[in-house]
Amino acid sequence: MEQRRRGLSVKKTIVFIFFGILLVTQLYPLLWLLIYSLKTNEEILSGSFFAFPAIWQWENYANAVGGGKYWNYLSNSLFVTSITMAGVIFLSSLAAFAITRFRWKYGQVVMLIFLLGMMIPMQGTLLPLMVIFKNMNILNTHLSLILPYIAFQTPISVFILSGFMRTIPQEIEESAIMDGAGVFRIFRSIILPVSVPPIMTVCILTFINIWNEYIMAATFISSEKLKTLPFGVYSFVSQYSVNYGAIGAFLVLGALPVIIIYFLLAEKITKGMVAGAVKG
């Protein structure tokens, strides 16, 4: 009995050490960036990465908000991201519902097409998309970002939602059909409310991927009024000088919405990731 307790304590110690290392590696970059954002250029360039600033430079955040056009870039990012999330949830939930709940022979073929869509690199589509958007006269508009964002986020979202919807019992739909409910009524009143956890997972994954996206935004957007948050960093880089502290402050402010949303939805995200496996 004593030997068994020792074995369990050793296992617990190993687990705690593992999670401690994981916690440090995940939190350290955020803490380092926070300290970095409160230093002067001289302290940053001195190479003392682990030292606290002699005087906390809170004005770096004022410079980040004012000189970096933070509110303009933030509003653009919120608009593009929210429209993309709504489009992804709408399309992926309908597609997953049709693939998993309808009895048709091409369901697996359609699912395979979505899975193939996950393998297409975003960079390989820049040139053809630019030509298409130029011919459509939507280049240098938010629509030129929203359309490809939805296209690239939908496959993984369909994969997540379809994995969950397969676990929903067919008896629920059969009883609803006997009560006179149609397809869209079943989808709206039964499938969507039950699928809230994986939908939250899709929301946060889409939000993170789109919030930090730079390549397409740099390719399709040239107007200063339409640029998204990642472009704000360049506001502090001039021909002869770089304000490193303000850059750090801007990066902290840019990461803040992602951190807040993740902590607000953390429980539902976890449930969404394991819901299909638990029910299956």
PDB file of N, CA, C and O in Angstrom, residues 184-256:
ATOM      1  N   PHE A 184     -35.684  23.461 -41.666  1.00  0.00           N
ATOM      2  CA  PHE A 184     -35.093  24.666 -41.093  1.00  0.00           C
ATOM      3  C   PHE A 184     -35.532  24.878 -39.648  1.00  0.00           C
ATOM      4  O   PHE A 184     -34.774  25.426 -38.852  1.00  0.00           O
ATOM      5  N   ARG A 185     -36.730  24.435 -39.298  1.00  0.00           N
ATOM      6  CA  ARG A 185     -37.180  24.521 -37.903  1.00  0.00           C
ATOM      7  C   ARG A 185     -36.341  23.590 -37.027  1.00  0.00           C
ATOM      8  O   ARG A 185     -35.958  23.949 -35.900  1.00  0.00           O
ATOM      9  N   ILE A 186     -36.052  22.406 -37.525  1.00  0.00           N
ATOM     10  CA  ILE A 186     -35.206  21.466 -36.780  1.00  0.00           C
ATOM     11  C   ILE A 186     -33.809  22.039 -36.598  1.00  0.00           C
ATOM     12  O   ILE A 186     -33.226  21.969 -35.512  1.00  0.00           O
ATOM     13  N   PHE A 187     -33.296  22.620 -37.682  1.00  0.00           N
ATOM     14  CA  PHE A 187     -31.950  23.193 -37.612  1.00  0.00           C
ATOM     15  C   PHE A 187     -31.897  24.354 -36.630  1.00  0.00           C
ATOM     16  O   PHE A 187     -30.981  24.450 -35.804  1.00  0.00           O
ATOM     17  N   ARG A 188     -32.896  25.232 -36.682  1.00  0.00           N
ATOM     18  CA  ARG A 188     -32.888  26.437 -35.855  1.00  0.00           C
ATOM     19  C   ARG A 188     -33.221  26.150 -34.393  1.00  0.00           C
ATOM     20  O   ARG A 188     -32.612  26.736 -33.494  1.00  0.00           O
ATOM     21  N   SER A 189     -34.162  25.252 -34.147  1.00  0.00           N
ATOM     22  CA  SER A 189     -34.671  25.056 -32.789  1.00  0.00           C
ATOM     23  C   SER A 189     -34.027  23.892 -32.045  1.00  0.00           C
ATOM     24  O   SER A 189     -34.115  23.834 -30.810  1.00  0.00           O
ATOM     25  N   ILE A 190     -33.412  22.971 -32.773  1.00  0.00           N
ATOM     26  CA  ILE A 190     -32.848  21.784 -32.118  1.00  0.00           C
ATOM     27  C   ILE A 190     -31.336  21.708 -32.290  1.00  0.00           C
ATOM     28  O   ILE A 190     -30.587  21.659 -31.304  1.00  0.00           O
ATOM     29  N   ILE A 191     -30.876  21.703 -33.536  1.00  0.00           N
ATOM     30  CA  ILE A 191     -29.454  21.460 -33.805  1.00  0.00           C
ATOM     31  C   ILE A 191     -28.589  22.617 -33.309  1.00  0.00           C
ATOM     32  O   ILE A 191     -27.578  22.405 -32.633  1.00  0.00           O
ATOM     33  N   LEU A 192     -28.968  23.855 -33.638  1.00  0.00           N
ATOM     34  CA  LEU A 192     -28.149  25.007 -33.234  1.00  0.00           C
ATOM     35  C   LEU A 192     -28.031  25.163 -31.716  1.00  0.00           C
ATOM     36  O   LEU A 192     -26.921  25.357 -31.203  1.00  0.00           O
ATOM     37  N   PRO A 193     -29.134  25.098 -30.946  1.00  0.00           N
ATOM     38  CA  PRO A 193     -28.979  25.230 -29.489  1.00  0.00           C
ATOM     39  C   PRO A 193     -28.107  24.143 -28.871  1.00  0.00           C
ATOM     40  O   PRO A 193     -27.336  24.415 -27.950  1.00  0.00           O
ATOM     41  N   VAL A 194     -28.205  22.931 -29.395  1.00  0.00           N
ATOM     42  CA  VAL A 194     -27.392  21.837 -28.863  1.00  0.00           C
ATOM     43  C   VAL A 194     -25.925  22.016 -29.227  1.00  0.00           C
ATOM     44  O   VAL A 194     -25.027  21.593 -28.492  1.00  0.00           O
ATOM     45  N   SER A 195     -25.662  22.664 -30.351  1.00  0.00           N
ATOM     46  CA  SER A 195     -24.301  22.784 -30.878  1.00  0.00           C
ATOM     47  C   SER A 195     -23.576  24.042 -30.414  1.00  0.00           C
ATOM     48  O   SER A 195     -22.561  24.417 -31.012  1.00  0.00           O
ATOM     49  N   VAL A 196     -24.053  24.675 -29.363  1.00  0.00           N
ATOM     50  CA  VAL A 196     -23.414  25.912 -28.891  1.00  0.00           C
ATOM     51  C   VAL A 196     -21.943  25.710 -28.506  1.00  0.00           C
ATOM     52  O   VAL A 196     -21.092  26.532 -28.874  1.00  0.00           O
ATOM     53  N   PRO A 197     -21.563  24.651 -27.764  1.00  0.00           N
ATOM     54  CA  PRO A 197     -20.138  24.496 -27.398  1.00  0.00           C
ATOM     55  C   PRO A 197     -19.191  24.431 -28.603  1.00  0.00           C
ATOM     56  O   PRO A 197     -18.214  25.181 -28.634  1.00  0.00           O
ATOM     57  N   PRO A 198     -19.448  23.567 -29.617  1.00  0.00           N
ATOM     58  CA  PRO A 198     -18.529  23.593 -30.761  1.00  0.00           C
ATOM     59  C   PRO A 198     -18.596  24.891 -31.563  1.00  0.00           C
ATOM     60  O   PRO A 198     -17.602  25.286 -32.169  1.00  0.00           O
ATOM     61  N   ILE A 199     -19.739  25.559 -31.563  1.00  0.00           N
ATOM     62  CA  ILE A 199     -19.831  26.848 -32.251  1.00  0.00           C
ATOM     63  C   ILE A 199     -18.932  27.874 -31.564  1.00  0.00           C
ATOM     64  O   ILE A 199     -18.279  28.693 -32.224  1.00  0.00           O
ATOM     65  N   MET A 200     -18.867  27.828 -30.228  1.00  0.00           N
ATOM     66  CA  MET A 200     -17.959  28.716 -29.494  1.00  0.00           C
ATOM     67  C   MET A 200     -16.500  28.415 -29.842  1.00  0.00           C
ATOM     68  O   MET A 200     -15.670  29.322 -29.944  1.00  0.00           O
ATOM     69  N   THR A 201     -16.201  27.137 -30.021  1.00  0.00           N
ATOM     70  CA  THR A 201     -14.849  26.754 -30.436  1.00  0.00           C
ATOM     71  C   THR A 201     -14.529  27.322 -31.809  1.00  0.00           C
ATOM     72  O   THR A 201     -13.438  27.861 -32.037  1.00  0.00           O
ATOM     73  N   VAL A 202     -15.472  27.214 -32.724  1.00  0.00           N
ATOM     74  CA  VAL A 202     -15.287  27.781 -34.065  1.00  0.00           C
ATOM     75  C   VAL A 202     -15.092  29.293 -33.976  1.00  0.00           C
ATOM     76  O   VAL A 202     -14.249  29.872 -34.682  1.00  0.00           O
ATOM     77  N   CYS A 203     -15.848  29.943 -33.101  1.00  0.00           N
ATOM     78  CA  CYS A 203     -15.741  31.402 -32.949  1.00  0.00           C
ATOM     79  C   CYS A 203     -14.337  31.809 -32.534  1.00  0.00           C
ATOM     80  O   CYS A 203     -13.738  32.711 -33.135  1.00  0.00           O
ATOM     81  N   ILE A 204     -13.789  31.172 -31.503  1.00  0.00           N
ATOM     82  CA  ILE A 204     -12.492  31.602 -30.998  1.00  0.00           C
ATOM     83  C   ILE A 204     -11.378  31.241 -31.971  1.00  0.00           C
ATOM     84  O   ILE A 204     -10.428  32.016 -32.154  1.00  0.00           O
ATOM     85  N   LEU A 205     -11.467  30.103 -32.644  1.00  0.00           N
ATOM     86  CA  LEU A 205     -10.446  29.744 -33.625  1.00  0.00           C
ATOM     87  C   LEU A 205     -10.463  30.721 -34.805  1.00  0.00           C
ATOM     88  O   LEU A 205      -9.406  31.167 -35.281  1.00  0.00           O
ATOM     89  N   THR A 206     -11.652  31.055 -35.258  1.00  0.00           N
ATOM     90  CA  THR A 206     -11.771  32.020 -36.353  1.00  0.00           C
ATOM     91  C   THR A 206     -11.270  33.393 -35.926  1.00  0.00           C
ATOM     92  O   THR A 206     -10.546  34.064 -36.667  1.00  0.00           O
ATOM     93  N   PHE A 207     -11.632  33.794 -34.728  1.00  0.00           N
ATOM     94  CA  PHE A 207     -11.221  35.103 -34.225  1.00  0.00           C
ATOM     95  C   PHE A 207      -9.701  35.214 -34.161  1.00  0.00           C
ATOM     96  O   PHE A 207      -9.114  36.200 -34.618  1.00  0.00           O
ATOM     97  N   ILE A 208      -9.048  34.199 -33.602  1.00  0.00           N
ATOM     98  CA  ILE A 208      -7.584  34.247 -33.459  1.00  0.00           C
ATOM     99  C   ILE A 208      -6.907  34.262 -34.822  1.00  0.00           C
ATOM    100  O   ILE A 208      -5.969  35.034 -35.066  1.00  0.00           O
ATOM    101  N   ASN A 209      -7.361  33.408 -35.728  1.00  0.00           N
ATOM    102  CA  ASN A 209      -6.727  33.322 -37.044  1.00  0.00           C
ATOM    103  C   ASN A 209      -6.889  34.606 -37.851  1.00  0.00           C
ATOM    104  O   ASN A 209      -5.955  35.034 -38.551  1.00  0.00           O
ATOM    105  N   ILE A 210      -8.055  35.218 -37.778  1.00  0.00           N
ATOM    106  CA  ILE A 210      -8.316  36.416 -38.580  1.00  0.00           C
ATOM    107  C   ILE A 210      -7.726  37.657 -37.910  1.00  0.00           C
ATOM    108  O   ILE A 210      -7.228  38.560 -38.588  1.00  0.00           O
ATOM    109  N   TRP A 211      -7.762  37.719 -36.606  1.00  0.00           N
ATOM    110  CA  TRP A 211      -7.296  38.895 -35.881  1.00  0.00           C
ATOM    111  C   TRP A 211      -5.826  39.182 -36.166  1.00  0.00           C
ATOM    112  O   TRP A 211      -5.423  40.340 -36.284  1.00  0.00           O
ATOM    113  N   ASN A 212      -5.020  38.138 -36.273  1.00  0.00           N
ATOM    114  CA  ASN A 212      -3.578  38.316 -36.463  1.00  0.00           C
ATOM    115  C   ASN A 212      -3.138  38.152 -37.912  1.00  0.00           C
ATOM    116  O   ASN A 212      -1.927  38.158 -38.181  1.00  0.00           O
ATOM    117  N   GLU A 213      -4.065  37.998 -38.857  1.00  0.00           N
ATOM    118  CA  GLU A 213      -3.690  37.745 -40.244  1.00  0.00           C
ATOM    119  C   GLU A 213      -3.094  39.012 -40.870  1.00  0.00           C
ATOM    120  O   GLU A 213      -3.615  40.106 -40.714  1.00  0.00           O
ATOM    121  N   TYR A 214      -2.005  38.841 -41.594  1.00  0.00           N
ATOM    122  CA  TYR A 214      -1.309  39.997 -42.156  1.00  0.00           C
ATOM    123  C   TYR A 214      -1.099  39.896 -43.672  1.00  0.00           C
ATOM    124  O   TYR A 214      -1.184  40.897 -44.377  1.00  0.00           O
ATOM    125  N   ILE A 215      -0.823  38.684 -44.183  1.00  0.00           N
ATOM    126  CA  ILE A 215      -0.403  38.530 -45.575  1.00  0.00           C
ATOM    127  C   ILE A 215      -1.495  39.015 -46.531  1.00  0.00           C
ATOM    128  O   ILE A 215      -1.248  39.836 -47.429  1.00  0.00           O
ATOM    129  N   MET A 216      -2.717  38.521 -46.353  1.00  0.00           N
ATOM    130  CA  MET A 216      -3.805  38.941 -47.244  1.00  0.00           C
ATOM    131  C   MET A 216      -4.154  40.411 -47.049  1.00  0.00           C
ATOM    132  O   MET A 216      -4.436  41.126 -48.021  1.00  0.00           O
ATOM    133  N   ALA A 217      -4.131  40.862 -45.801  1.00  0.00           N
ATOM    134  CA  ALA A 217      -4.444  42.267 -45.548  1.00  0.00           C
ATOM    135  C   ALA A 217      -3.423  43.182 -46.205  1.00  0.00           C
ATOM    136  O   ALA A 217      -3.774  44.238 -46.743  1.00  0.00           O
ATOM    137  N   ALA A 218      -2.158  42.775 -46.191  1.00  0.00           N
ATOM    138  CA  ALA A 218      -1.116  43.586 -46.827  1.00  0.00           C
ATOM    139  C   ALA A 218      -1.207  43.532 -48.345  1.00  0.00           C
ATOM    140  O   ALA A 218      -0.797  44.474 -49.031  1.00  0.00           O
ATOM    141  N   THR A 219      -1.742  42.439 -48.880  1.00  0.00           N
ATOM    142  CA  THR A 219      -1.822  42.268 -50.331  1.00  0.00           C
ATOM    143  C   THR A 219      -3.029  42.979 -50.925  1.00  0.00           C
ATOM    144  O   THR A 219      -2.928  43.623 -51.982  1.00  0.00           O
ATOM    145  N   PHE A 220      -4.168  42.899 -50.255  1.00  0.00           N
ATOM    146  CA  PHE A 220      -5.417  43.387 -50.835  1.00  0.00           C
ATOM    147  C   PHE A 220      -5.808  44.787 -50.360  1.00  0.00           C
ATOM    148  O   PHE A 220      -6.694  45.404 -50.951  1.00  0.00           O
ATOM    149  N   ILE A 221      -5.211  45.281 -49.282  1.00  0.00           N
ATOM    150  CA  ILE A 221      -5.594  46.577 -48.723  1.00  0.00           C
ATOM    151  C   ILE A 221      -4.420  47.553 -48.823  1.00  0.00           C
ATOM    152  O   ILE A 221      -3.320  47.257 -48.342  1.00  0.00           O
ATOM    153  N   SER A 222      -4.656  48.687 -49.440  1.00  0.00           N
ATOM    154  CA  SER A 222      -3.630  49.724 -49.522  1.00  0.00           C
ATOM    155  C   SER A 222      -4.085  51.033 -48.882  1.00  0.00           C
ATOM    156  O   SER A 222      -3.255  51.877 -48.547  1.00  0.00           O
ATOM    157  N   SER A 223      -5.373  51.212 -48.708  1.00  0.00           N
ATOM    158  CA  SER A 223      -5.893  52.435 -48.109  1.00  0.00           C
ATOM    159  C   SER A 223      -5.621  52.457 -46.610  1.00  0.00           C
ATOM    160  O   SER A 223      -5.866  51.467 -45.911  1.00  0.00           O
ATOM    161  N   GLU A 224      -5.130  53.570 -46.118  1.00  0.00           N
ATOM    162  CA  GLU A 224      -4.811  53.705 -44.691  1.00  0.00           C
ATOM    163  C   GLU A 224      -6.059  53.586 -43.828  1.00  0.00           C
ATOM    164  O   GLU A 224      -6.008  53.086 -42.702  1.00  0.00           O
ATOM    165  N   LYS A 225      -7.195  54.033 -44.336  1.00  0.00           N
ATOM    166  CA  LYS A 225      -8.437  54.001 -43.560  1.00  0.00           C
ATOM    167  C   LYS A 225      -8.980  52.586 -43.379  1.00  0.00           C
ATOM    168  O   LYS A 225      -9.769  52.341 -42.465  1.00  0.00           O
ATOM    169  N   LEU A 226      -8.582  51.664 -44.245  1.00  0.00           N
ATOM    170  CA  LEU A 226      -9.149  50.311 -44.227  1.00  0.00           C
ATOM    171  C   LEU A 226      -8.225  49.276 -43.615  1.00  0.00           C
ATOM    172  O   LEU A 226      -8.609  48.114 -43.479  1.00  0.00           O
ATOM    173  N   LYS A 227      -7.013  49.659 -43.252  1.00  0.00           N
ATOM    174  CA  LYS A 227      -6.043  48.689 -42.747  1.00  0.00           C
ATOM    175  C   LYS A 227      -6.445  48.177 -41.374  1.00  0.00           C
ATOM    176  O   LYS A 227      -7.106  48.856 -40.593  1.00  0.00           O
ATOM    177  N   THR A 228      -6.019  46.943 -41.076  1.00  0.00           N
ATOM    178  CA  THR A 228      -6.371  46.288 -39.829  1.00  0.00           C
ATOM    179  C   THR A 228      -5.252  46.434 -38.798  1.00  0.00           C
ATOM    180  O   THR A 228      -4.205  47.028 -39.070  1.00  0.00           O
ATOM    181  N   LEU A 229      -5.446  45.869 -37.631  1.00  0.00           N
ATOM    182  CA  LEU A 229      -4.589  46.124 -36.478  1.00  0.00           C
ATOM    183  C   LEU A 229      -3.106  45.785 -36.690  1.00  0.00           C
ATOM    184  O   LEU A 229      -2.253  46.525 -36.198  1.00  0.00           O
ATOM    185  N   PRO A 230      -2.736  44.686 -37.343  1.00  0.00           N
ATOM    186  CA  PRO A 230      -1.299  44.392 -37.497  1.00  0.00           C
ATOM    187  C   PRO A 230      -0.500  45.499 -38.178  1.00  0.00           C
ATOM    188  O   PRO A 230       0.720  45.564 -37.995  1.00  0.00           O
ATOM    189  N   PHE A 231      -1.141  46.367 -38.951  1.00  0.00           N
ATOM    190  CA  PHE A 231      -0.417  47.433 -39.639  1.00  0.00           C
ATOM    191  C   PHE A 231       0.013  48.548 -38.693  1.00  0.00           C
ATOM    192  O   PHE A 231       0.879  49.358 -39.042  1.00  0.00           O
ATOM    193  N   GLY A 232      -0.583  48.616 -37.505  1.00  0.00           N
ATOM    194  CA  GLY A 232      -0.271  49.704 -36.595  1.00  0.00           C
ATOM    195  C   GLY A 232       1.167  49.729 -36.127  1.00  0.00           C
ATOM    196  O   GLY A 232       1.685  50.776 -35.738  1.00  0.00           O
ATOM    197  N   VAL A 233       1.831  48.576 -36.162  1.00  0.00           N
ATOM    198  CA  VAL A 233       3.221  48.505 -35.718  1.00  0.00           C
ATOM    199  C   VAL A 233       4.106  49.425 -36.549  1.00  0.00           C
ATOM    200  O   VAL A 233       5.046  50.053 -36.040  1.00  0.00           O
ATOM    201  N   TYR A 234       3.801  49.531 -37.833  1.00  0.00           N
ATOM    202  CA  TYR A 234       4.649  50.326 -38.723  1.00  0.00           C
ATOM    203  C   TYR A 234       4.504  51.820 -38.494  1.00  0.00           C
ATOM    204  O   TYR A 234       5.274  52.607 -39.059  1.00  0.00           O
ATOM    205  N   SER A 235       3.544  52.222 -37.685  1.00  0.00           N
ATOM    206  CA  SER A 235       3.389  53.641 -37.386  1.00  0.00           C
ATOM    207  C   SER A 235       4.554  54.174 -36.554  1.00  0.00           C
ATOM    208  O   SER A 235       4.786  55.376 -36.498  1.00  0.00           O
ATOM    209  N   PHE A 236       5.298  53.273 -35.902  1.00  0.00           N
ATOM    210  CA  PHE A 236       6.385  53.686 -35.014  1.00  0.00           C
ATOM    211  C   PHE A 236       7.755  53.419 -35.624  1.00  0.00           C
ATOM    212  O   PHE A 236       8.768  53.468 -34.935  1.00  0.00           O
ATOM    213  N   VAL A 237       7.768  53.121 -36.918  1.00  0.00           N
ATOM    214  CA  VAL A 237       9.026  52.885 -37.625  1.00  0.00           C
ATOM    215  C   VAL A 237       9.189  53.977 -38.664  1.00  0.00           C
ATOM    216  O   VAL A 237       8.400  54.094 -39.595  1.00  0.00           O
ATOM    217  N   SER A 238      10.212  54.814 -38.495  1.00  0.00           N
ATOM    218  CA  SER A 238      10.504  55.869 -39.463  1.00  0.00           C
ATOM    219  C   SER A 238      11.841  55.581 -40.126  1.00  0.00           C
ATOM    220  O   SER A 238      12.478  54.553 -39.870  1.00  0.00           O
ATOM    221  N   GLN A 239      12.292  56.496 -40.974  1.00  0.00           N
ATOM    222  CA  GLN A 239      13.536  56.280 -41.712  1.00  0.00           C
ATOM    223  C   GLN A 239      14.754  56.288 -40.799  1.00  0.00           C
ATOM    224  O   GLN A 239      15.733  55.579 -41.047  1.00  0.00           O
ATOM    225  N   TYR A 240      14.693  57.045 -39.722  1.00  0.00           N
ATOM    226  CA  TYR A 240      15.879  57.220 -38.885  1.00  0.00           C
ATOM    227  C   TYR A 240      15.717  56.692 -37.464  1.00  0.00           C
ATOM    228  O   TYR A 240      16.690  56.648 -36.715  1.00  0.00           O
ATOM    229  N   SER A 241      14.520  56.319 -37.059  1.00  0.00           N
ATOM    230  CA  SER A 241      14.329  55.872 -35.676  1.00  0.00           C
ATOM    231  C   SER A 241      13.172  54.876 -35.581  1.00  0.00           C
ATOM    232  O   SER A 241      12.317  54.818 -36.465  1.00  0.00           O
ATOM    233  N   VAL A 242      13.207  54.117 -34.479  1.00  0.00           N
ATOM    234  CA  VAL A 242      12.151  53.149 -34.184  1.00  0.00           C
ATOM    235  C   VAL A 242      11.799  53.285 -32.707  1.00  0.00           C
ATOM    236  O   VAL A 242      12.685  53.265 -31.849  1.00  0.00           O
ATOM    237  N   ASN A 243      10.517  53.439 -32.415  1.00  0.00           N
ATOM    238  CA  ASN A 243      10.057  53.514 -31.026  1.00  0.00           C
ATOM    239  C   ASN A 243       9.681  52.099 -30.580  1.00  0.00           C
ATOM    240  O   ASN A 243       8.536  51.670 -30.721  1.00  0.00           O
ATOM    241  N   TYR A 244      10.654  51.369 -30.018  1.00  0.00           N
ATOM    242  CA  TYR A 244      10.433  49.978 -29.661  1.00  0.00           C
ATOM    243  C   TYR A 244       9.430  49.823 -28.526  1.00  0.00           C
ATOM    244  O   TYR A 244       8.637  48.874 -28.512  1.00  0.00           O
ATOM    245  N   GLY A 245       9.476  50.731 -27.563  1.00  0.00           N
ATOM    246  CA  GLY A 245       8.535  50.645 -26.452  1.00  0.00           C
ATOM    247  C   GLY A 245       7.101  50.806 -26.903  1.00  0.00           C
ATOM    248  O   GLY A 245       6.205  50.086 -26.449  1.00  0.00           O
ATOM    249  N   ALA A 246       6.855  51.761 -27.811  1.00  0.00           N
ATOM    250  CA  ALA A 246       5.498  51.954 -28.324  1.00  0.00           C
ATOM    251  C   ALA A 246       5.041  50.755 -29.146  1.00  0.00           C
ATOM    252  O   ALA A 246       3.857  50.390 -29.125  1.00  0.00           O
ATOM    253  N   ILE A 247       5.990  50.140 -29.862  1.00  0.00           N
ATOM    254  CA  ILE A 247       5.655  48.922 -30.612  1.00  0.00           C
ATOM    255  C   ILE A 247       5.210  47.828 -29.656  1.00  0.00           C
ATOM    256  O   ILE A 247       4.214  47.127 -29.891  1.00  0.00           O
ATOM    257  N   GLY A 248       5.950  47.647 -28.550  1.00  0.00           N
ATOM    258  CA  GLY A 248       5.559  46.658 -27.558  1.00  0.00           C
ATOM    259  C   GLY A 248       4.200  46.957 -26.964  1.00  0.00           C
ATOM    260  O   GLY A 248       3.377  46.052 -26.776  1.00  0.00           O
ATOM    261  N   ALA A 249       3.936  48.235 -26.658  1.00  0.00           N
ATOM    262  CA  ALA A 249       2.636  48.617 -26.112  1.00  0.00           C
ATOM    263  C   ALA A 249       1.512  48.342 -27.108  1.00  0.00           C
ATOM    264  O   ALA A 249       0.429  47.875 -26.736  1.00  0.00           O
ATOM    265  N   PHE A 250       1.767  48.629 -28.378  1.00  0.00           N
ATOM    266  CA  PHE A 250       0.755  48.383 -29.411  1.00  0.00           C
ATOM    267  C   PHE A 250       0.474  46.886 -29.540  1.00  0.00           C
ATOM    268  O   PHE A 250      -0.677  46.476 -29.722  1.00  0.00           O
ATOM    269  N   LEU A 251       1.525  46.059 -29.435  1.00  0.00           N
ATOM    270  CA  LEU A 251       1.335  44.608 -29.508  1.00  0.00           C
ATOM    271  C   LEU A 251       0.533  44.099 -28.318  1.00  0.00           C
ATOM    272  O   LEU A 251      -0.299  43.192 -28.462  1.00  0.00           O
ATOM    273  N   VAL A 252       0.770  44.666 -27.137  1.00  0.00           N
ATOM    274  CA  VAL A 252      -0.008  44.277 -25.962  1.00  0.00           C
ATOM    275  C   VAL A 252      -1.481  44.637 -26.151  1.00  0.00           C
ATOM    276  O   VAL A 252      -2.380  43.830 -25.886  1.00  0.00           O
ATOM    277  N   LEU A 253      -1.730  45.865 -26.617  1.00  0.00           N
ATOM    278  CA  LEU A 253      -3.115  46.292 -26.854  1.00  0.00           C
ATOM    279  C   LEU A 253      -3.775  45.455 -27.948  1.00  0.00           C
ATOM    280  O   LEU A 253      -4.985  45.205 -27.889  1.00  0.00           O
ATOM    281  N   GLY A 254      -2.986  45.028 -28.939  1.00  0.00           N
ATOM    282  CA  GLY A 254      -3.543  44.201 -29.996  1.00  0.00           C
ATOM    283  C   GLY A 254      -3.880  42.802 -29.534  1.00  0.00           C
ATOM    284  O   GLY A 254      -4.848  42.190 -30.009  1.00  0.00           O
ATOM    285  N   ALA A 255      -3.084  42.269 -28.598  1.00  0.00           N
ATOM    286  CA  ALA A 255      -3.339  40.917 -28.085  1.00  0.00           C
ATOM    287  C   ALA A 255      -4.409  40.886 -27.015  1.00  0.00           C
ATOM    288  O   ALA A 255      -4.981  39.822 -26.736  1.00  0.00           O
ATOM    289  N   LEU A 256      -4.698  42.041 -26.413  1.00  0.00           N
ATOM    290  CA  LEU A 256      -5.645  42.098 -25.296  1.00  0.00           C
ATOM    291  C   LEU A 256      -7.044  41.579 -25.648  1.00  0.00           C
ATOM    292  O   LEU A 256      -7.618  40.797 -24.878  1.00  0.00           O
TER     293      LEU A 256
END
